[in-house]
Amino acid sequence: MTRKLSRSFFDRPTLEICPELIGKIIVFKTHDSLFSARIVEVEAYVGQADPACHAARGMTERNQIMFGPPGMAYIYFIYGMYNCLNFVTEADGIAAAILLRGAEPIDGIEAMRQRSKAGHDWQLLNGPGKFCRSFGLTREQNGLDLTGRELYLEQSDQPPPVIERSPRIGIRAGTELIWRFFDPASRAVSRVSDRNKKKKEEKTKEGN
DNA sequence: TGAATGATGCGCT
DNA sequence: GCGCATCATTCAT
């Protein structure tokens, strides 16, 4: 049996793929290490009409991977110190991707613990920046094939979990879109209050 | 327990 | 220059 997800899995509408990703396994192999985890939280960033999508202002050197064929890794550097991993979706020419925000560690936990100072194992991957740090993913892996030998997704033996939706986290525009999907039963879901941002917006308005 | 803030570098206007 | 799909720490209550 083949458990590995093929390119056709990613060659579909992004919002159709998102709920199916929850519960899937992500695997990253290098010459001397193996990491795997169960995906519990993702967000959709779809096309140039989505104001929160990096592709909203057209293709640039940074976001060009999103415009390419599906099933590739789009990894970008943010806030001066973090990387975030996305799965590129939809046909070649359509800029869309799914941000991996949270996962439960399976393999490589010892190495993850060394990279992260998390007190509990469920804190190793509960955030997009933390996921990349613990897995060791950086912009060097940008454009890597998600259906290759080094990095891929696979089916889980477990039944699919109940899935909840919410607005996306950490963005200013496009908050009306309910494009965050997560497994509410998992502790590895990033818990971020969006009240900070509301207050910041109020402050900004007052300043104007 | 929740809100504010500093770290830190790159992409884009 | 400014803002950013973040996180850990500090500060206030």
Coordinates of C-alpha atoms (C1' of nucleotides) in Angstrom, one line a residue:
Chain A
M1 CA 0.0 0.0 0.0
T2 CA 1.1 3.5 -0.7
R3 CA 0.6 5.8 2.2
K4 CA 2.3 8.8 0.6
L5 CA 0.2 11.6 -0.6
S6 CA 0.6 12.2 -4.4
R7 CA 0.7 15.5 -6.3
S8 CA -3.0 15.2 -7.2
F9 CA -3.9 15.6 -3.5
F10 CA -2.6 19.1 -3.7
D11 CA -3.9 19.8 -7.2
R12 CA -7.4 20.7 -5.9
P13 CA -9.3 23.7 -4.3
T14 CA -7.3 24.8 -1.3
L15 CA -10.3 24.9 1.1
E16 CA -11.2 21.4 0.1
I17 CA -7.7 20.2 1.0
C18 CA -7.4 22.0 4.4
P19 CA -9.8 19.8 6.5
E20 CA -8.3 16.7 5.0
L21 CA -4.8 17.7 6.1
I22 CA -5.8 17.5 9.8
G23 CA -4.6 14.2 11.1
K24 CA -2.2 13.5 8.2
I25 CA 1.5 12.8 9.0
I26 CA 4.3 15.0 7.8
V27 CA 7.8 13.4 7.4
F28 CA 11.2 15.1 7.0
K29 CA 14.2 12.9 6.4
T30 CA 17.8 14.0 6.1
H31 CA 20.9 11.9 5.8
D32 CA 21.1 11.3 9.5
S33 CA 17.8 12.1 11.0
L34 CA 14.0 11.5 10.8
F35 CA 11.3 13.8 11.9
S36 CA 7.5 13.1 11.7
A37 CA 4.4 14.7 13.2
R38 CA 0.7 14.6 13.1
I39 CA -0.8 17.8 11.6
V40 CA -3.4 19.4 13.9
E41 CA -3.7 23.0 12.6
V42 CA -3.5 24.7 9.2
E43 CA -4.6 27.9 7.5
A44 CA -5.5 28.7 3.8
Y45 CA -4.0 31.5 1.8
V46 CA -5.7 31.6 -1.5
G47 CA -4.9 33.6 -4.6
Q48 CA -4.3 37.2 -5.4
A49 CA -7.8 38.2 -4.2
D50 CA -7.0 37.2 -0.6
P51 CA -5.5 40.3 1.0
A52 CA -3.6 38.3 3.6
C53 CA -2.0 36.0 1.0
H54 CA 1.6 36.9 0.1
A55 CA 0.6 36.7 -3.5
A56 CA -2.0 39.5 -3.1
R57 CA 0.3 42.1 -4.8
G58 CA 1.5 39.9 -7.6
M59 CA 4.5 37.6 -8.1
T60 CA 7.8 38.5 -6.5
E61 CA 11.0 36.7 -6.0
R62 CA 9.9 35.6 -2.5
N63 CA 6.5 34.2 -3.4
Q64 CA 7.1 32.8 -6.8
I65 CA 6.9 29.2 -5.5
M66 CA 3.2 29.7 -4.6
F67 CA 2.5 30.5 -8.3
G68 CA 4.1 27.3 -9.4
P69 CA 2.9 23.7 -9.5
P70 CA 1.2 22.1 -6.5
G71 CA 2.8 19.8 -3.9
M72 CA 5.8 22.1 -3.3
A73 CA 7.1 23.6 0.0
Y74 CA 6.9 27.3 0.3
I75 CA 9.0 28.4 3.2
Y76 CA 9.5 32.1 4.1
F77 CA 11.4 33.9 6.8
I78 CA 9.5 36.3 9.1
Y79 CA 10.0 38.5 12.1
G80 CA 13.8 38.4 11.8
M81 CA 14.1 34.9 13.2
Y82 CA 11.3 32.5 12.2
N83 CA 10.5 30.3 9.2
C84 CA 7.0 29.2 8.2
L85 CA 6.2 26.1 6.1
N86 CA 3.4 26.1 3.5
F87 CA 2.1 23.5 1.1
V88 CA 1.5 24.9 -2.3
T89 CA -1.9 24.0 -3.7
E90 CA -3.9 24.4 -6.9
A91 CA -2.8 24.4 -10.5
D92 CA 0.4 25.9 -11.9
G93 CA -0.3 29.6 -12.3
I94 CA -2.7 29.9 -9.3
A95 CA -1.0 31.3 -6.2
A96 CA -2.3 29.4 -3.2
A97 CA -0.9 27.6 -0.2
I98 CA -1.7 26.1 3.2
L99 CA 0.3 27.3 6.2
L100 CA 1.2 24.6 8.7
R101 CA 0.5 26.1 12.2
G102 CA 0.5 23.1 14.6
A103 CA 1.5 19.4 14.9
E104 CA 2.1 16.7 17.4
P105 CA 5.6 15.2 17.4
I106 CA 6.0 11.5 16.5
D107 CA 9.6 10.8 15.5
G108 CA 12.8 12.8 16.2
I109 CA 11.5 14.1 19.5
E110 CA 14.9 14.1 21.2
A111 CA 16.4 16.3 18.5
M112 CA 13.4 18.6 18.7
R113 CA 13.9 19.0 22.5
Q114 CA 17.4 20.1 21.9
R115 CA 16.4 22.8 19.5
S116 CA 13.5 24.0 21.6
K117 CA 13.4 24.8 25.2
A118 CA 9.8 23.7 25.5
G119 CA 8.7 22.2 28.8
H120 CA 6.4 19.7 27.3
D121 CA 6.5 17.7 24.1
W122 CA 3.2 19.1 22.9
Q123 CA 4.8 22.5 22.9
L124 CA 7.5 21.5 20.4
L125 CA 5.4 22.1 17.3
N126 CA 2.4 24.2 18.5
G127 CA 3.1 27.2 16.2
P128 CA 4.3 27.8 12.7
G129 CA 7.7 29.2 13.7
K130 CA 8.2 26.6 16.4
F131 CA 7.4 23.8 13.9
C132 CA 10.1 24.9 11.5
R133 CA 12.6 25.4 14.3
S134 CA 12.0 22.0 15.8
F135 CA 12.0 20.2 12.4
G136 CA 15.1 22.2 11.3
L137 CA 13.3 23.6 8.2
T138 CA 14.7 26.9 6.8
R139 CA 14.6 28.8 3.5
E140 CA 17.1 26.3 2.3
Q141 CA 14.2 23.9 1.9
N142 CA 12.1 26.4 0.0
G143 CA 10.8 24.9 -3.2
L144 CA 11.4 21.3 -2.0
D145 CA 9.0 18.7 -3.5
L146 CA 6.5 17.6 -0.9
T147 CA 6.0 14.3 -2.7
G148 CA 9.7 13.5 -2.8
R149 CA 12.0 11.3 -0.6
E150 CA 13.1 14.0 1.8
L151 CA 9.8 15.7 2.6
Y152 CA 6.4 14.2 2.2
L153 CA 2.9 13.7 3.8
E154 CA 1.3 10.4 4.4
Q155 CA -2.0 8.9 5.4
S156 CA -2.7 8.2 9.1
D157 CA -4.0 4.9 10.4
Q158 CA -6.2 6.8 12.8
P159 CA -9.8 7.8 11.9
P160 CA -10.1 11.5 10.9
P161 CA -10.7 13.8 13.8
V162 CA -13.5 16.3 14.4
I163 CA -12.5 19.6 12.9
E164 CA -13.2 23.1 13.9
R165 CA -12.8 26.4 12.0
S166 CA -11.9 29.9 13.0
P167 CA -10.5 33.1 11.5
R168 CA -6.8 33.1 10.7
I169 CA -4.2 34.2 13.3
G170 CA -1.8 37.0 13.2
I171 CA -3.1 38.9 10.1
R172 CA -4.6 42.4 9.7
A173 CA -6.6 41.9 6.5
G174 CA -8.9 39.1 5.6
T175 CA -10.0 38.3 9.1
E176 CA -13.6 37.8 8.0
L177 CA -12.6 34.6 6.3
I178 CA -12.9 31.5 8.4
W179 CA -9.9 29.8 6.9
R180 CA -8.2 28.3 9.9
F181 CA -8.8 24.5 10.4
F182 CA -7.8 22.6 13.6
D183 CA -8.3 19.6 15.7
P184 CA -9.8 21.0 18.9
A185 CA -8.9 17.8 20.8
S186 CA -5.2 18.4 20.4
R187 CA -3.0 20.4 22.8
A188 CA -0.6 21.2 20.0
V189 CA -3.0 23.7 18.5
S190 CA -1.5 27.2 18.8
R191 CA -3.5 29.2 21.2
V192 CA -3.3 32.8 20.4
S193 CA -5.7 35.4 21.6
D194 CA -6.5 37.9 18.8
R195 CA -7.4 40.6 21.4
N196 CA -3.9 42.0 21.2
K197 CA -4.3 42.8 17.6
K198 CA -7.7 44.4 18.1
K199 CA -6.2 46.8 20.7
K200 CA -3.3 47.5 18.5
E201 CA -5.6 48.4 15.6
E202 CA -7.5 50.8 18.0
K203 CA -4.3 52.4 19.0
T204 CA -3.3 52.9 15.4
K205 CA -6.6 54.5 14.6
E206 CA -6.3 56.8 17.5
G207 CA -2.9 57.8 16.3
N208 CA -4.2 58.8 12.9
Chain B
dT1 C1' -3.7 35.1 33.8
dG2 C1' -3.7 38.3 30.4
dA3 C1' -1.6 42.2 28.2
dA4 C1' 2.5 44.6 26.5
dT5 C1' 7.0 44.4 24.6
dG6 C1' 11.6 43.4 22.7
dA7 C1' 14.2 40.5 19.6
dT8 C1' 15.8 40.7 14.8
dG9 C1' 16.2 40.7 9.5
dC10 C1' 14.3 40.8 5.1
dG11 C1' 10.9 42.1 1.4
dC12 C1' 8.6 45.6 -0.6
dT13 C1' 6.9 50.7 -1.3
Chain C
dG1 C1' 11.9 53.1 6.4
dC2 C1' 7.9 50.2 7.7
dG3 C1' 5.6 46.2 8.6
dC4 C1' 5.5 41.4 9.1
dA5 C1' 1.0 34.4 8.3
dT6 C1' 6.0 34.8 15.6
dC7 C1' 7.6 33.7 20.1
dA8 C1' 9.4 34.2 24.8
dT9 C1' 9.8 37.2 28.4
dT10 C1' 8.3 40.9 31.3
dC11 C1' 4.9 43.6 33.4
dA12 C1' 0.3 44.7 35.4
dT13 C1' -3.7 43.2 37.7

